[in-house]
């Protein structure tokens, strides 16, 4: 309800329209309001009559526009242009959507981590990697600040930043290895997520065409992230296979 009310307020005649990334959640009424705001009010009932939600309307072909009753060639061309821009804008927004984000786990128990953070942390603070799963890529960010007496001196002494971006369509395998870190009753289960991906086109041998990346997390987080990566890799590859220009 809130989404539709927001759309209704934005779809006024002559107003500048910001296309939201969640166009696929629009109802047929929302689609009608959108095209009315673009100057096609004479077709406002067609979208509702043919149950053309946001998810469906971007699949329309020029022939479909004729079928539903858009007879004017100029209007058809204009509507096709609006549909292309709508889909392109939404796709660009979707690429930056964060699906999951985690930090590298500590390679030890909670007790060991407490001792390290509160007894030694001022001299050697942890700088865990950050793992970010997005719609089309997996990003791994590593950083290390130069320090003086335990204080970050990124401004004067500099630091090292590394970003590893893995396109999801290059990931060929995702495995997990569960291990125990810590001693005795303080041991904790950790999970290493093993990711195999295809290297760039400059790889020369069969072995060099594969890259191996490890993510280290607490067991539950790691196993869940591995499932999320597998799911998103499959979904992204299916989207690429089914991707085609309608207009």
PDB file of C-alpha atoms in Angstrom:
ATOM      1  CA  UNK A   1       0.000   0.000   0.000  1.00  0.00           C
ATOM      2  CA  UNK A   2       2.782   2.393   0.927  1.00  0.00           C
ATOM      3  CA  UNK A   3       4.570   1.707  -2.364  1.00  0.00           C
ATOM      4  CA  UNK A   4       1.467   2.367  -4.438  1.00  0.00           C
ATOM      5  CA  UNK A   5       0.650   5.556  -2.534  1.00  0.00           C
ATOM      6  CA  UNK A   6       4.201   6.757  -3.147  1.00  0.00           C
ATOM      7  CA  UNK A   7       3.897   5.952  -6.835  1.00  0.00           C
ATOM      8  CA  UNK A   8       0.573   7.731  -7.058  1.00  0.00           C
ATOM      9  CA  UNK A   9       2.015  10.898  -5.549  1.00  0.00           C
ATOM     10  CA  UNK A  10       4.935  10.812  -8.005  1.00  0.00           C
ATOM     11  CA  UNK A  11       2.912  10.148 -11.134  1.00  0.00           C
ATOM     12  CA  UNK A  12       1.421  13.614 -11.597  1.00  0.00           C
ATOM     13  CA  UNK A  13       0.969  15.210 -14.995  1.00  0.00           C
ATOM     14  CA  UNK A  14       4.039  17.105 -16.146  1.00  0.00           C
ATOM     15  CA  UNK A  15       6.136  16.020 -13.166  1.00  0.00           C
ATOM     16  CA  UNK A  16       9.695  14.719 -13.398  1.00  0.00           C
ATOM     17  CA  UNK A  17       9.470  11.000 -12.791  1.00  0.00           C
ATOM     18  CA  UNK A  18      12.122   9.031 -10.946  1.00  0.00           C
ATOM     19  CA  UNK A  19      11.942   5.404 -12.038  1.00  0.00           C
ATOM     20  CA  UNK A  20      12.286   3.146  -8.982  1.00  0.00           C
ATOM     21  CA  UNK A  21      14.215  -0.104  -9.193  1.00  0.00           C
ATOM     22  CA  UNK A  22      11.205  -2.097  -7.962  1.00  0.00           C
ATOM     23  CA  UNK A  23       9.192  -1.548 -11.151  1.00  0.00           C
ATOM     24  CA  UNK A  24       8.570  -5.301 -11.264  1.00  0.00           C
ATOM     25  CA  UNK A  25       6.383  -4.880  -8.160  1.00  0.00           C
ATOM     26  CA  UNK A  26       4.076  -2.348  -9.825  1.00  0.00           C
ATOM     27  CA  UNK A  27       0.427  -3.217 -10.266  1.00  0.00           C
ATOM     28  CA  UNK A  28      -1.370  -2.594 -13.565  1.00  0.00           C
ATOM     29  CA  UNK A  29      -2.771   0.583 -11.980  1.00  0.00           C
ATOM     30  CA  UNK A  30       0.779   1.765 -11.210  1.00  0.00           C
ATOM     31  CA  UNK A  31       1.790   1.110 -14.826  1.00  0.00           C
ATOM     32  CA  UNK A  32      -1.221   3.113 -16.014  1.00  0.00           C
ATOM     33  CA  UNK A  33      -0.235   6.064 -13.796  1.00  0.00           C
ATOM     34  CA  UNK A  34       3.344   5.897 -15.059  1.00  0.00           C
ATOM     35  CA  UNK A  35       2.410   6.108 -18.741  1.00  0.00           C
ATOM     36  CA  UNK A  36      -0.226   8.734 -18.032  1.00  0.00           C
ATOM     37  CA  UNK A  37       2.534  10.880 -16.512  1.00  0.00           C
ATOM     38  CA  UNK A  38       4.537  10.375 -19.718  1.00  0.00           C
ATOM     39  CA  UNK A  39       1.760  11.773 -21.893  1.00  0.00           C
ATOM     40  CA  UNK A  40      -0.150   8.633 -22.851  1.00  0.00           C
ATOM     41  CA  UNK A  41      -3.300   9.160 -20.807  1.00  0.00           C
ATOM     42  CA  UNK A  42      -5.513   7.988 -23.704  1.00  0.00           C
ATOM     43  CA  UNK A  43      -4.252   4.438 -23.072  1.00  0.00           C
ATOM     44  CA  UNK A  44      -4.698   4.509 -19.284  1.00  0.00           C
ATOM     45  CA  UNK A  45      -7.389   1.813 -19.258  1.00  0.00           C
ATOM     46  CA  UNK A  46      -5.483  -0.594 -21.531  1.00  0.00           C
ATOM     47  CA  UNK A  47      -2.817  -1.499 -18.974  1.00  0.00           C
ATOM     48  CA  UNK A  48      -5.459  -2.406 -16.380  1.00  0.00           C
ATOM     49  CA  UNK A  49      -7.752  -4.131 -18.879  1.00  0.00           C
ATOM     50  CA  UNK A  50      -4.929  -6.443 -20.017  1.00  0.00           C
ATOM     51  CA  UNK A  51      -3.494  -6.906 -16.507  1.00  0.00           C
ATOM     52  CA  UNK A  52      -0.104  -5.524 -17.474  1.00  0.00           C
ATOM     53  CA  UNK A  53       1.836  -5.269 -14.246  1.00  0.00           C
ATOM     54  CA  UNK A  54       5.345  -3.818 -14.142  1.00  0.00           C
ATOM     55  CA  UNK A  55       6.857  -7.276 -14.412  1.00  0.00           C
ATOM     56  CA  UNK A  56       4.811  -8.061 -17.540  1.00  0.00           C
ATOM     57  CA  UNK A  57       4.772  -4.754 -19.360  1.00  0.00           C
ATOM     58  CA  UNK A  58       8.527  -4.745 -20.023  1.00  0.00           C
ATOM     59  CA  UNK A  59       8.122  -8.050 -21.895  1.00  0.00           C
ATOM     60  CA  UNK A  60       5.813  -6.522 -24.487  1.00  0.00           C
ATOM     61  CA  UNK A  61       6.745  -6.484 -28.173  1.00  0.00           C
ATOM     62  CA  UNK A  62       5.669  -3.878 -30.756  1.00  0.00           C
ATOM     63  CA  UNK A  63       3.104  -6.409 -32.010  1.00  0.00           C
ATOM     64  CA  UNK A  64       1.676  -6.695 -28.492  1.00  0.00           C
ATOM     65  CA  UNK A  65       1.163  -2.929 -28.390  1.00  0.00           C
ATOM     66  CA  UNK A  66      -0.901  -3.136 -31.589  1.00  0.00           C
ATOM     67  CA  UNK A  67      -2.874  -6.058 -30.174  1.00  0.00           C
ATOM     68  CA  UNK A  68      -3.941  -4.190 -27.032  1.00  0.00           C
ATOM     69  CA  UNK A  69      -5.072  -1.192 -29.079  1.00  0.00           C
ATOM     70  CA  UNK A  70      -2.162   1.249 -29.525  1.00  0.00           C
ATOM     71  CA  UNK A  71      -2.795   2.004 -33.207  1.00  0.00           C
ATOM     72  CA  UNK A  72      -0.774   5.184 -33.615  1.00  0.00           C
ATOM     73  CA  UNK A  73       2.747   4.399 -34.863  1.00  0.00           C
ATOM     74  CA  UNK A  74       4.236   7.436 -33.137  1.00  0.00           C
ATOM     75  CA  UNK A  75       2.714   6.464 -29.802  1.00  0.00           C
ATOM     76  CA  UNK A  76       3.970   2.905 -30.175  1.00  0.00           C
ATOM     77  CA  UNK A  77       7.502   4.157 -30.792  1.00  0.00           C
ATOM     78  CA  UNK A  78       7.272   6.484 -27.813  1.00  0.00           C
ATOM     79  CA  UNK A  79       5.955   3.764 -25.495  1.00  0.00           C
ATOM     80  CA  UNK A  80       8.674   1.364 -26.682  1.00  0.00           C
ATOM     81  CA  UNK A  81      11.280   3.996 -25.834  1.00  0.00           C
ATOM     82  CA  UNK A  82       9.804   4.466 -22.354  1.00  0.00           C
ATOM     83  CA  UNK A  83       9.801   0.696 -21.771  1.00  0.00           C
ATOM     84  CA  UNK A  84      13.463   0.405 -22.805  1.00  0.00           C
ATOM     85  CA  UNK A  85      14.463   3.215 -20.462  1.00  0.00           C
ATOM     86  CA  UNK A  86      12.380   1.747 -17.644  1.00  0.00           C
ATOM     87  CA  UNK A  87      14.004  -1.655 -17.955  1.00  0.00           C
ATOM     88  CA  UNK A  88      17.522  -0.268 -18.413  1.00  0.00           C
ATOM     89  CA  UNK A  89      17.218   2.027 -15.397  1.00  0.00           C
ATOM     90  CA  UNK A  90      15.834  -0.726 -13.202  1.00  0.00           C
ATOM     91  CA  UNK A  91      18.564  -3.151 -14.335  1.00  0.00           C
ATOM     92  CA  UNK A  92      21.282  -0.623 -13.505  1.00  0.00           C
ATOM     93  CA  UNK A  93      19.775  -0.087 -10.058  1.00  0.00           C
ATOM     94  CA  UNK A  94      19.544  -3.820  -9.496  1.00  0.00           C
ATOM     95  CA  UNK A  95      23.261  -4.321 -10.207  1.00  0.00           C
ATOM     96  CA  UNK A  96      24.150  -2.275  -7.124  1.00  0.00           C
ATOM     97  CA  UNK A  97      21.707  -4.038  -4.811  1.00  0.00           C
ATOM     98  CA  UNK A  98      23.427  -5.675  -1.824  1.00  0.00           C
ATOM     99  CA  UNK A  99      22.015  -9.133  -1.133  1.00  0.00           C
ATOM    100  CA  UNK A 100      24.307 -10.086   1.744  1.00  0.00           C
ATOM    101  CA  UNK A 101      27.297  -8.637   3.570  1.00  0.00           C
ATOM    102  CA  UNK A 102      29.546 -10.325   6.111  1.00  0.00           C
ATOM    103  CA  UNK A 103      32.901  -9.800   7.777  1.00  0.00           C
ATOM    104  CA  UNK A 104      35.700 -12.300   8.027  1.00  0.00           C
ATOM    105  CA  UNK A 105      35.480 -14.385  11.198  1.00  0.00           C
ATOM    106  CA  UNK A 106      38.171 -14.504  13.856  1.00  0.00           C
ATOM    107  CA  UNK A 107      40.338 -17.616  13.529  1.00  0.00           C
ATOM    108  CA  UNK A 108      39.823 -18.680  17.126  1.00  0.00           C
ATOM    109  CA  UNK A 109      37.269 -18.874  19.918  1.00  0.00           C
ATOM    110  CA  UNK A 110      35.289 -15.988  21.406  1.00  0.00           C
ATOM    111  CA  UNK A 111      37.493 -16.156  24.494  1.00  0.00           C
ATOM    112  CA  UNK A 112      40.657 -15.859  22.418  1.00  0.00           C
ATOM    113  CA  UNK A 113      39.134 -12.994  20.470  1.00  0.00           C
ATOM    114  CA  UNK A 114      38.179 -11.179  23.689  1.00  0.00           C
ATOM    115  CA  UNK A 115      41.725 -11.548  25.016  1.00  0.00           C
ATOM    116  CA  UNK A 116      43.179 -10.315  21.740  1.00  0.00           C
ATOM    117  CA  UNK A 117      40.812  -7.358  21.351  1.00  0.00           C
ATOM    118  CA  UNK A 118      41.041  -6.085  24.928  1.00  0.00           C
ATOM    119  CA  UNK A 119      44.595  -7.002  25.828  1.00  0.00           C
ATOM    120  CA  UNK A 120      46.460  -6.732  22.547  1.00  0.00           C
ATOM    121  CA  UNK A 121      43.959  -4.942  20.349  1.00  0.00           C
ATOM    122  CA  UNK A 122      45.346  -1.468  20.897  1.00  0.00           C
ATOM    123  CA  UNK A 123      48.674  -2.582  19.409  1.00  0.00           C
ATOM    124  CA  UNK A 124      47.362  -4.839  16.676  1.00  0.00           C
ATOM    125  CA  UNK A 125      43.640  -4.303  15.964  1.00  0.00           C
ATOM    126  CA  UNK A 126      41.865  -6.742  13.678  1.00  0.00           C
ATOM    127  CA  UNK A 127      41.123  -5.641  10.132  1.00  0.00           C
ATOM    128  CA  UNK A 128      38.746  -8.314   8.856  1.00  0.00           C
ATOM    129  CA  UNK A 129      37.903  -8.709   5.187  1.00  0.00           C
ATOM    130  CA  UNK A 130      34.427  -7.723   4.043  1.00  0.00           C
ATOM    131  CA  UNK A 131      32.401 -10.007   1.771  1.00  0.00           C
ATOM    132  CA  UNK A 132      29.576  -8.388  -0.206  1.00  0.00           C
ATOM    133  CA  UNK A 133      27.234 -10.405  -2.420  1.00  0.00           C
ATOM    134  CA  UNK A 134      25.459  -8.317  -5.050  1.00  0.00           C
ATOM    135  CA  UNK A 135      23.091  -9.182  -7.890  1.00  0.00           C
ATOM    136  CA  UNK A 136      25.866  -9.742 -10.436  1.00  0.00           C
ATOM    137  CA  UNK A 137      29.170  -9.829  -8.506  1.00  0.00           C
ATOM    138  CA  UNK A 138      30.814 -10.963  -5.297  1.00  0.00           C
ATOM    139  CA  UNK A 139      33.090  -8.300  -3.818  1.00  0.00           C
ATOM    140  CA  UNK A 140      35.884  -9.032  -1.371  1.00  0.00           C
ATOM    141  CA  UNK A 141      37.445  -5.993   0.270  1.00  0.00           C
ATOM    142  CA  UNK A 142      40.722  -6.248   2.151  1.00  0.00           C
ATOM    143  CA  UNK A 143      42.423  -3.334   3.849  1.00  0.00           C
ATOM    144  CA  UNK A 144      45.328  -2.651   6.120  1.00  0.00           C
ATOM    145  CA  UNK A 145      46.153   0.710   7.668  1.00  0.00           C
ATOM    146  CA  UNK A 146      49.709   1.624   8.530  1.00  0.00           C
ATOM    147  CA  UNK A 147      49.886   2.196  12.284  1.00  0.00           C
ATOM    148  CA  UNK A 148      52.021   3.950  14.839  1.00  0.00           C
ATOM    149  CA  UNK A 149      51.698   2.753  18.447  1.00  0.00           C
ATOM    150  CA  UNK A 150      48.467   1.037  17.517  1.00  0.00           C
ATOM    151  CA  UNK A 151      46.899   4.169  16.056  1.00  0.00           C
ATOM    152  CA  UNK A 152      45.627   4.230  12.480  1.00  0.00           C
ATOM    153  CA  UNK A 153      47.761   6.511  10.350  1.00  0.00           C
ATOM    154  CA  UNK A 154      46.029   6.057   7.019  1.00  0.00           C
ATOM    155  CA  UNK A 155      46.416   9.725   6.252  1.00  0.00           C
ATOM    156  CA  UNK A 156      50.126  10.164   6.860  1.00  0.00           C
ATOM    157  CA  UNK A 157      51.542   6.646   6.583  1.00  0.00           C
ATOM    158  CA  UNK A 158      49.087   5.324   4.064  1.00  0.00           C
ATOM    159  CA  UNK A 159      47.482   1.937   3.851  1.00  0.00           C
ATOM    160  CA  UNK A 160      46.817  -0.964   1.553  1.00  0.00           C
ATOM    161  CA  UNK A 161      43.396  -1.576   0.011  1.00  0.00           C
ATOM    162  CA  UNK A 162      42.577  -4.557  -2.166  1.00  0.00           C
ATOM    163  CA  UNK A 163      39.280  -5.148  -3.921  1.00  0.00           C
ATOM    164  CA  UNK A 164      38.568  -8.461  -5.583  1.00  0.00           C
ATOM    165  CA  UNK A 165      35.414  -8.417  -7.701  1.00  0.00           C
ATOM    166  CA  UNK A 166      34.231 -11.782  -9.004  1.00  0.00           C
ATOM    167  CA  UNK A 167      31.474 -11.727 -11.665  1.00  0.00           C
ATOM    168  CA  UNK A 168      28.872 -14.320 -10.711  1.00  0.00           C
ATOM    169  CA  UNK A 169      28.730 -15.785 -14.215  1.00  0.00           C
ATOM    170  CA  UNK A 170      32.398 -16.801 -13.818  1.00  0.00           C
ATOM    171  CA  UNK A 171      31.826 -18.806 -10.629  1.00  0.00           C
ATOM    172  CA  UNK A 172      31.906 -22.512 -11.442  1.00  0.00           C
ATOM    173  CA  UNK A 173      31.840 -24.119  -7.992  1.00  0.00           C
ATOM    174  CA  UNK A 174      31.075 -23.250  -4.358  1.00  0.00           C
ATOM    175  CA  UNK A 175      32.099 -25.632  -1.559  1.00  0.00           C
ATOM    176  CA  UNK A 176      32.316 -25.373   2.223  1.00  0.00           C
ATOM    177  CA  UNK A 177      34.750 -26.836   4.742  1.00  0.00           C
ATOM    178  CA  UNK A 178      33.784 -26.791   8.438  1.00  0.00           C
ATOM    179  CA  UNK A 179      36.554 -26.771  11.033  1.00  0.00           C
ATOM    180  CA  UNK A 180      36.950 -26.132  14.755  1.00  0.00           C
ATOM    181  CA  UNK A 181      39.077 -23.259  16.016  1.00  0.00           C
ATOM    182  CA  UNK A 182      40.035 -22.890  19.660  1.00  0.00           C
ATOM    183  CA  UNK A 183      40.961 -25.312  22.426  1.00  0.00           C
ATOM    184  CA  UNK A 184      38.725 -27.782  24.255  1.00  0.00           C
ATOM    185  CA  UNK A 185      35.428 -26.444  25.532  1.00  0.00           C
ATOM    186  CA  UNK A 186      36.215 -23.055  23.980  1.00  0.00           C
ATOM    187  CA  UNK A 187      36.411 -24.455  20.474  1.00  0.00           C
ATOM    188  CA  UNK A 188      34.088 -22.914  17.892  1.00  0.00           C
ATOM    189  CA  UNK A 189      32.949 -24.148  14.500  1.00  0.00           C
ATOM    190  CA  UNK A 190      34.111 -22.071  11.543  1.00  0.00           C
ATOM    191  CA  UNK A 191      33.335 -22.365   7.857  1.00  0.00           C
ATOM    192  CA  UNK A 192      35.631 -21.793   4.904  1.00  0.00           C
ATOM    193  CA  UNK A 193      33.726 -21.077   1.698  1.00  0.00           C
ATOM    194  CA  UNK A 194      35.768 -22.263  -1.285  1.00  0.00           C
ATOM    195  CA  UNK A 195      34.932 -20.465  -4.517  1.00  0.00           C
ATOM    196  CA  UNK A 196      36.239 -21.579  -7.898  1.00  0.00           C
ATOM    197  CA  UNK A 197      35.872 -19.119 -10.754  1.00  0.00           C
ATOM    198  CA  UNK A 198      37.044 -18.800 -14.327  1.00  0.00           C
ATOM    199  CA  UNK A 199      39.977 -16.469 -14.855  1.00  0.00           C
ATOM    200  CA  UNK A 200      40.188 -13.799 -17.521  1.00  0.00           C
ATOM    201  CA  UNK A 201      40.789 -14.478 -21.191  1.00  0.00           C
ATOM    202  CA  UNK A 202      44.533 -13.890 -20.800  1.00  0.00           C
ATOM    203  CA  UNK A 203      44.968 -17.185 -18.924  1.00  0.00           C
ATOM    204  CA  UNK A 204      47.277 -19.488 -20.895  1.00  0.00           C
ATOM    205  CA  UNK A 205      46.888 -22.950 -19.359  1.00  0.00           C
ATOM    206  CA  UNK A 206      43.919 -25.004 -18.194  1.00  0.00           C
ATOM    207  CA  UNK A 207      45.060 -24.655 -14.579  1.00  0.00           C
ATOM    208  CA  UNK A 208      45.593 -20.913 -14.810  1.00  0.00           C
ATOM    209  CA  UNK A 209      42.089 -20.500 -16.196  1.00  0.00           C
ATOM    210  CA  UNK A 210      40.715 -21.227 -12.724  1.00  0.00           C
ATOM    211  CA  UNK A 211      40.948 -18.949  -9.703  1.00  0.00           C
ATOM    212  CA  UNK A 212      40.378 -20.089  -6.137  1.00  0.00           C
ATOM    213  CA  UNK A 213      39.091 -17.754  -3.433  1.00  0.00           C
ATOM    214  CA  UNK A 214      38.461 -18.489   0.250  1.00  0.00           C
ATOM    215  CA  UNK A 215      36.007 -16.754   2.557  1.00  0.00           C
ATOM    216  CA  UNK A 216      36.296 -17.421   6.291  1.00  0.00           C
ATOM    217  CA  UNK A 217      33.238 -17.072   8.524  1.00  0.00           C
ATOM    218  CA  UNK A 218      31.516 -18.550  11.545  1.00  0.00           C
ATOM    219  CA  UNK A 219      29.900 -21.853  10.569  1.00  0.00           C
ATOM    220  CA  UNK A 220      26.257 -20.775  10.328  1.00  0.00           C
ATOM    221  CA  UNK A 221      27.089 -17.546   8.495  1.00  0.00           C
ATOM    222  CA  UNK A 222      29.437 -19.345   6.120  1.00  0.00           C
ATOM    223  CA  UNK A 223      27.043 -22.132   5.205  1.00  0.00           C
ATOM    224  CA  UNK A 224      24.231 -19.638   4.692  1.00  0.00           C
ATOM    225  CA  UNK A 225      26.391 -17.347   2.546  1.00  0.00           C
ATOM    226  CA  UNK A 226      27.511 -20.301   0.421  1.00  0.00           C
ATOM    227  CA  UNK A 227      23.859 -21.161  -0.263  1.00  0.00           C
ATOM    228  CA  UNK A 228      23.095 -17.536  -1.114  1.00  0.00           C
ATOM    229  CA  UNK A 229      26.018 -17.404  -3.542  1.00  0.00           C
ATOM    230  CA  UNK A 230      24.957 -20.660  -5.223  1.00  0.00           C
ATOM    231  CA  UNK A 231      21.384 -19.426  -5.559  1.00  0.00           C
ATOM    232  CA  UNK A 232      22.373 -16.033  -6.951  1.00  0.00           C
ATOM    233  CA  UNK A 233      24.909 -17.536  -9.381  1.00  0.00           C
ATOM    234  CA  UNK A 234      22.185 -19.792 -10.803  1.00  0.00           C
ATOM    235  CA  UNK A 235      19.662 -16.957 -10.987  1.00  0.00           C
ATOM    236  CA  UNK A 236      22.144 -14.585 -12.615  1.00  0.00           C
ATOM    237  CA  UNK A 237      23.220 -17.145 -15.227  1.00  0.00           C
ATOM    238  CA  UNK A 238      19.586 -17.920 -16.046  1.00  0.00           C
ATOM    239  CA  UNK A 239      18.916 -14.205 -16.458  1.00  0.00           C
ATOM    240  CA  UNK A 240      21.870 -13.896 -18.830  1.00  0.00           C
ATOM    241  CA  UNK A 241      20.706 -16.860 -20.885  1.00  0.00           C
ATOM    242  CA  UNK A 242      17.215 -15.448 -21.171  1.00  0.00           C
ATOM    243  CA  UNK A 243      18.366 -11.902 -21.793  1.00  0.00           C
ATOM    244  CA  UNK A 244      17.340 -10.507 -25.154  1.00  0.00           C
ATOM    245  CA  UNK A 245      16.370  -7.199 -26.614  1.00  0.00           C
ATOM    246  CA  UNK A 246      12.661  -7.093 -27.264  1.00  0.00           C
ATOM    247  CA  UNK A 247      12.633  -3.800 -29.193  1.00  0.00           C
TER     248      UNK A 247
END
